[in-house]
Coordinates of C-alpha atoms in Angstrom, one line a residue:
M1 CA 70.2 88.8 98.3
R2 CA 66.5 88.5 98.6
W3 CA 66.2 92.2 99.4
S4 CA 67.6 93.2 96.0
D5 CA 65.1 90.9 94.2
N6 CA 62.0 92.3 95.9
P7 CA 60.7 95.4 94.0
N8 CA 58.4 96.3 96.9
D9 CA 61.1 96.2 99.6
A10 CA 63.0 99.2 101.1
C11 CA 65.3 101.2 98.8
I12 CA 68.1 101.1 101.4
F13 CA 69.7 98.1 103.1
W14 CA 72.0 98.9 106.0
L15 CA 74.6 96.3 107.0
N16 CA 76.1 97.4 110.2
G17 CA 78.7 95.8 112.5
M18 CA 81.6 96.6 114.8
S19 CA 85.0 97.2 113.4
G20 CA 86.7 94.2 111.9
T21 CA 83.6 92.0 111.3
G22 CA 84.0 91.9 107.5
K23 CA 81.7 94.7 106.2
S24 CA 84.1 95.9 103.5
T25 CA 84.7 92.4 102.2
I26 CA 81.0 91.9 101.9
A27 CA 80.5 95.2 100.2
R28 CA 83.2 94.3 97.6
T29 CA 81.6 90.9 97.1
V30 CA 78.1 92.4 96.6
A31 CA 79.5 95.0 94.2
Y32 CA 81.3 92.2 92.3
V33 CA 78.2 90.0 92.0
W34 CA 76.0 92.9 90.9
D35 CA 78.5 94.0 88.4
K36 CA 78.7 90.5 86.9
E37 CA 74.9 90.5 86.8
Q38 CA 75.0 93.9 85.1
R39 CA 72.9 95.4 87.9
L40 CA 75.5 97.6 89.5
G41 CA 75.2 101.3 88.9
T42 CA 78.3 102.3 90.9
S43 CA 80.0 102.0 94.2
F44 CA 81.7 104.3 96.6
F45 CA 84.1 103.2 99.4
F46 CA 84.6 105.9 102.0
S47 CA 88.1 105.9 103.6
R48 CA 89.3 108.3 106.2
G49 CA 92.8 109.5 105.5
Q50 CA 92.4 109.0 101.7
G51 CA 91.6 112.6 100.7
D52 CA 88.5 112.9 98.6
L53 CA 87.3 109.4 99.7
A54 CA 86.4 110.9 103.1
L55 CA 84.6 114.0 101.8
A56 CA 80.8 114.2 101.6
K57 CA 81.0 117.0 99.0
R58 CA 82.8 114.6 96.7
F59 CA 80.2 111.8 97.2
F60 CA 77.4 112.7 94.8
T61 CA 79.7 114.2 92.2
T62 CA 81.7 111.0 92.1
I63 CA 78.6 108.8 91.9
A64 CA 77.2 111.0 89.1
Y65 CA 80.5 110.7 87.1
Q66 CA 80.6 106.9 87.5
L67 CA 76.9 106.6 86.5
A68 CA 77.5 108.7 83.4
R69 CA 80.4 106.3 82.4
S70 CA 78.5 103.1 83.2
Q71 CA 75.0 104.0 82.1
P72 CA 74.9 105.7 78.7
G73 CA 71.2 106.6 79.1
L74 CA 72.1 108.8 82.0
A75 CA 75.1 110.6 80.5
D76 CA 73.2 113.2 78.6
G77 CA 71.1 114.3 81.6
I78 CA 74.2 114.5 83.9
R79 CA 76.1 116.4 81.2
K80 CA 73.3 118.9 80.8
A81 CA 73.1 119.4 84.6
I82 CA 76.8 120.3 84.6
C83 CA 76.5 122.6 81.6
D84 CA 73.5 124.4 83.2
E85 CA 75.4 124.6 86.6
P86 CA 79.1 124.8 85.9
K87 CA 79.7 125.4 89.7
I88 CA 77.7 122.4 90.7
L89 CA 80.8 121.0 92.5
E90 CA 80.6 123.9 94.9
Q91 CA 76.8 123.7 95.6
R92 CA 75.0 122.1 98.5
L93 CA 74.7 118.3 98.8
R94 CA 70.9 118.5 98.1
D95 CA 71.5 120.5 94.9
Q96 CA 74.1 118.0 93.7
W97 CA 71.8 115.0 94.5
E98 CA 68.8 116.5 92.8
K99 CA 70.5 117.9 89.7
L100 CA 73.2 115.3 89.1
I101 CA 71.4 112.1 90.1
L102 CA 67.7 112.3 91.0
H103 CA 66.6 114.3 88.0
P104 CA 68.6 112.3 85.3
L105 CA 67.2 109.1 86.9
S106 CA 63.7 110.4 86.5
Q107 CA 64.0 110.9 82.8
P108 CA 62.7 108.4 80.2
K109 CA 66.2 108.0 78.7
C110 CA 67.1 105.9 81.8
Q111 CA 66.6 102.5 80.2
R112 CA 67.3 100.4 83.3
Q113 CA 64.5 99.0 85.5
S114 CA 66.7 99.0 88.5
L115 CA 70.2 100.2 89.5
M116 CA 72.2 99.2 92.6
L117 CA 74.5 101.4 94.5
V118 CA 77.1 100.1 97.0
I119 CA 78.3 102.5 99.7
D120 CA 80.9 101.1 102.1
A121 CA 82.2 102.5 105.4
L122 CA 79.8 105.5 105.6
D123 CA 81.1 106.0 109.2
E124 CA 84.4 107.2 107.6
C125 CA 82.7 110.1 105.9
D126 CA 83.8 113.4 107.4
G127 CA 81.0 115.5 109.0
E128 CA 78.2 113.9 111.0
Q129 CA 75.6 116.3 109.7
D130 CA 76.6 115.7 106.1
T131 CA 76.4 111.9 106.7
K132 CA 72.9 112.2 108.1
L133 CA 71.9 114.4 105.1
I134 CA 73.3 111.8 102.7
L135 CA 71.0 109.2 104.2
Q136 CA 68.0 111.4 104.0
L137 CA 68.7 112.2 100.4
L138 CA 69.3 108.6 99.4
S139 CA 65.9 107.6 100.9
E140 CA 64.2 110.0 98.5
A141 CA 65.1 107.4 95.8
K142 CA 62.0 105.5 97.0
G143 CA 59.9 108.1 95.1
L144 CA 61.4 107.4 91.7
S145 CA 59.0 105.9 89.2
S146 CA 61.1 105.4 86.1
V147 CA 63.8 103.3 87.8
R148 CA 64.2 101.5 91.0
L149 CA 67.3 102.7 92.8
Q150 CA 68.5 100.3 95.6
V151 CA 71.3 101.3 97.9
F152 CA 73.5 98.9 99.9
I153 CA 75.2 100.7 102.8
T154 CA 77.8 99.4 105.3
S155 CA 79.0 101.2 108.4
R156 CA 79.8 100.8 112.0
P157 CA 76.7 101.5 114.2
E158 CA 78.0 105.0 115.1
T159 CA 75.5 107.1 117.1
H160 CA 75.0 109.8 114.4
I161 CA 74.4 107.2 111.7
C162 CA 71.9 105.3 113.9
H163 CA 70.1 108.7 114.5
G164 CA 70.2 109.3 110.8
F165 CA 68.4 106.0 110.0
D166 CA 65.9 106.6 112.9
K167 CA 64.7 109.7 111.1
L168 CA 64.0 107.9 107.9
P169 CA 60.6 106.5 107.1
E170 CA 60.5 102.9 108.3
A171 CA 59.6 101.6 104.8
A172 CA 62.6 103.3 103.3
H173 CA 65.3 101.1 104.9
R174 CA 66.1 97.7 106.3
A175 CA 69.0 96.9 108.7
F176 CA 71.0 93.8 109.5
V177 CA 73.5 93.6 112.4
L178 CA 76.5 91.7 111.2
H179 CA 78.0 91.0 114.7
G180 CA 74.6 89.5 115.6
I181 CA 75.1 86.4 113.4
D182 CA 75.3 83.1 115.2
A183 CA 78.9 82.7 116.4
T184 CA 79.2 79.2 115.1
I185 CA 78.5 80.4 111.5
V186 CA 81.1 83.1 111.8
S187 CA 83.7 80.8 113.3
H188 CA 83.2 78.3 110.5
D189 CA 83.8 81.1 107.9
I190 CA 86.9 82.3 109.7
R191 CA 88.3 78.8 109.9
A192 CA 87.7 78.4 106.1
F193 CA 89.5 81.7 105.5
L194 CA 92.4 80.6 107.7
R195 CA 92.7 77.3 105.9
H196 CA 92.9 79.0 102.5
E197 CA 95.5 81.6 103.7
F198 CA 97.7 79.0 105.3
H199 CA 97.5 76.8 102.2
T200 CA 98.9 79.8 100.3
I201 CA 101.7 80.4 102.9
R202 CA 102.6 76.7 102.8
D203 CA 102.9 76.8 99.0
E204 CA 105.0 80.0 99.0
E205 CA 107.3 78.8 101.8
G206 CA 107.6 75.2 100.8
I207 CA 106.1 73.9 104.0
Q208 CA 104.7 70.4 104.1
G209 CA 101.0 69.8 104.6
G210 CA 99.6 69.4 108.0
W211 CA 100.8 72.8 109.2
P212 CA 99.3 74.3 111.2
D213 CA 97.6 71.5 113.1
E214 CA 93.9 71.5 113.9
Q215 CA 94.5 72.5 117.5
S216 CA 96.5 75.6 116.4
L217 CA 93.8 76.5 113.9
G218 CA 91.1 76.2 116.5
C219 CA 93.1 78.4 118.8
L220 CA 93.3 81.1 116.1
V221 CA 89.6 80.9 115.4
R222 CA 88.9 81.4 119.2
K223 CA 91.3 84.3 119.3
A224 CA 89.6 86.0 116.3
D225 CA 86.3 85.9 118.2
G226 CA 84.3 86.8 115.2
L227 CA 86.6 89.5 113.8
F228 CA 87.7 88.8 110.3
I229 CA 90.3 91.6 110.5
Y230 CA 92.1 89.6 113.2
A231 CA 92.3 86.6 111.0
A232 CA 93.4 88.7 108.0
T233 CA 96.1 90.5 110.0
I234 CA 97.6 87.4 111.6
C235 CA 97.9 85.8 108.2
R236 CA 99.8 88.8 106.9
F237 CA 102.0 88.8 110.0
I238 CA 102.7 85.1 109.8
G239 CA 103.2 85.1 106.0
D240 CA 105.7 88.0 106.0
K241 CA 108.4 86.9 103.6
D242 CA 111.3 88.2 105.7
N243 CA 110.4 85.9 108.7
D244 CA 109.9 82.3 109.6
P245 CA 106.1 81.6 109.4
K246 CA 106.3 78.8 112.0
E247 CA 108.1 81.0 114.5
R248 CA 105.6 83.8 113.9
L249 CA 102.6 81.4 114.4
N250 CA 104.1 80.4 117.7
L251 CA 104.5 84.0 118.7
V252 CA 100.7 84.5 118.1
L253 CA 99.7 81.3 119.9
E254 CA 101.8 81.9 123.0
D255 CA 100.1 85.2 123.7
S256 CA 96.8 85.3 125.7
T257 CA 94.7 87.9 127.5
E258 CA 92.1 87.8 130.3
D259 CA 90.7 91.1 129.0
G260 CA 87.0 90.5 128.1
S261 CA 86.7 93.4 125.7
P262 CA 85.5 92.6 122.1
T263 CA 88.9 93.9 120.7
A264 CA 91.2 92.3 123.3
E265 CA 92.8 89.7 121.1
L266 CA 93.0 92.2 118.2
D267 CA 94.7 94.7 120.5
L268 CA 97.2 92.0 121.6
M269 CA 97.9 91.2 118.0
Y270 CA 98.6 94.9 117.1
N271 CA 100.9 95.2 120.2
K272 CA 102.8 92.1 119.0
I273 CA 103.1 93.5 115.5
L274 CA 104.5 96.8 116.9
E275 CA 106.9 95.0 119.2
H276 CA 108.5 93.2 116.2
A277 CA 108.2 96.2 113.9
I278 CA 109.7 99.1 116.0
I279 CA 113.3 100.0 115.0
R280 CA 114.9 100.6 118.3
P281 CA 117.9 102.8 117.3
W282 CA 115.6 105.5 116.1
S283 CA 112.3 104.6 117.8
E284 CA 111.1 108.2 118.4
E285 CA 111.4 109.0 114.7
W286 CA 109.8 105.6 113.8
L287 CA 106.8 106.5 115.9
R288 CA 106.7 110.0 114.4
I289 CA 106.5 108.5 110.9
V290 CA 103.7 106.1 112.0
G291 CA 101.8 108.9 113.7
S292 CA 101.9 111.0 110.6
I293 CA 100.5 108.1 108.5
V294 CA 97.7 107.6 111.0
I295 CA 96.5 111.2 111.1
L296 CA 97.3 112.6 107.6
F297 CA 94.1 113.7 105.8
D298 CA 95.5 112.6 102.4
S299 CA 97.9 109.7 101.8
L300 CA 101.4 110.5 100.6
T301 CA 104.2 108.6 98.8
D302 CA 107.1 107.5 101.0
S303 CA 109.4 110.1 99.4
A304 CA 106.8 112.9 99.9
L305 CA 106.3 111.8 103.5
A306 CA 110.1 111.8 104.1
K307 CA 110.4 115.3 102.7
L308 CA 107.5 116.6 104.8
L309 CA 108.9 115.2 108.0
G310 CA 112.5 116.2 107.2
T311 CA 113.8 112.7 107.6
K312 CA 115.6 110.3 105.3
Q313 CA 113.6 108.3 102.9
F314 CA 115.2 105.0 103.8
K315 CA 113.8 105.4 107.3
V316 CA 110.2 105.8 106.0
T317 CA 110.7 102.9 103.6
K318 CA 112.0 100.7 106.5
T319 CA 109.1 101.7 108.7
L320 CA 106.6 100.8 106.0
K321 CA 108.3 97.4 105.4
S322 CA 108.3 96.7 109.2
L323 CA 104.5 97.3 109.3
S324 CA 103.5 95.4 106.1
S325 CA 100.9 93.5 108.2
V326 CA 98.9 96.6 108.7
L327 CA 100.0 99.0 106.0
E328 CA 100.2 98.8 102.2
I329 CA 101.5 100.9 99.3
Q330 CA 98.8 101.4 96.8
G331 CA 99.9 103.2 93.6
F332 CA 103.0 104.4 95.6
R333 CA 100.8 105.9 98.3
I334 CA 100.7 104.7 101.8
R335 CA 97.4 103.5 103.3
L336 CA 96.2 101.7 106.4
L337 CA 94.7 98.3 105.7
H338 CA 92.0 98.8 108.2
P339 CA 90.8 101.7 110.4
S340 CA 90.9 99.6 113.5
F341 CA 94.7 100.0 113.6
R342 CA 94.3 103.8 113.7
D343 CA 91.7 103.4 116.4
F344 CA 94.0 101.2 118.4
L345 CA 97.0 103.6 118.2
L346 CA 95.0 106.6 119.2
D347 CA 93.3 105.0 122.2
N348 CA 95.6 104.7 125.3
R349 CA 93.1 102.3 126.9
R350 CA 93.6 99.8 124.1
C351 CA 97.3 100.5 123.2
S352 CA 98.7 99.3 126.5
E353 CA 102.3 99.9 125.6
S354 CA 102.8 103.7 126.1
Q355 CA 105.8 103.6 123.7
F356 CA 103.4 102.8 120.8
C357 CA 100.5 105.0 121.8
I358 CA 100.1 108.1 119.6
S359 CA 98.8 111.4 120.8
E360 CA 96.6 112.8 118.0
D361 CA 97.2 116.4 119.2
K362 CA 101.0 115.9 119.3
A363 CA 101.0 114.2 115.8
H364 CA 99.1 117.1 114.4
E365 CA 101.4 119.6 116.0
D366 CA 104.5 117.8 114.6
L367 CA 103.0 117.8 111.1
A368 CA 102.1 121.5 111.4
V369 CA 105.7 122.3 112.5
S370 CA 107.1 120.2 109.7
S371 CA 104.9 121.9 107.1
L372 CA 106.0 125.3 108.3
K373 CA 109.7 124.3 108.1
L374 CA 109.1 123.0 104.5
M375 CA 107.6 126.3 103.5

């Protein structure tokens, strides 16, 4: 990235784009490259519904902890700040920023000329005012003289984030709109991604080369319409080991929509996944399980979720398995693969099948009742 190599450029680079355009993938790639080049200070990937990963008050403390581990020259300064202020974790964001990060970076012991921070999905940080404050504080890194701190941020162009950037000095940040890239370039990249994924599916399923044909591949690229999350989701749906990939590809290809909205094909795909995932004999309980996963503040294990909801664990396990295209178990904890699935389920304008649409208020009420019963 030319921005990261220019010492006179802005200290913040904001990559923004609509949901599903590949921002998190780019953030992980940037962090990987900078780590290999020994330029990465640390990274933070916000994630709503993943406990502390959505909390602004955990942001600077986590950054400081990771910097102390990865940059020995900063460890003493950070350790001293914690010893001087044992309750720093409870202090204001500005105090945490100044004492745990800004001051240690300004000391001569910081032996690096530049450090890179990668912050992904800032729009998933809880608290709009805290999010804007984080941007303001990070922009103060421009004033550091002992080290150049460069911050790579990704997010959706949410109104409060746009306002936050508008209030920063123009010289402090640069912005790039991901969904503004020429469509032919994005389509080429999505086609390359699909080729790679289908090659893997063919190898795993013992399917001969030539599948899918170029016409089918072109149809999938058009359906993706620039959304990498669509391409990634259909590959997980088609490659599900409990189903015939050729039949599943045909299911995807036979669906079409005249809706001109940017997420129309993605919504159609999510509806298709739910149609094949729902377990009819206990559909209401299935939907209750899905609703709780979508709105829980912190992710749970399947056994903990079953206990909370007062249902049998095998029902939770079967629900998770049926939704392997959009959910994953990470360290025994359940998480959404992409926030667009949550957005879809909670929006009755996008989730056209009323049987799948989740009322956020009702889901919270169900969880509250279940919690009281458990107590």
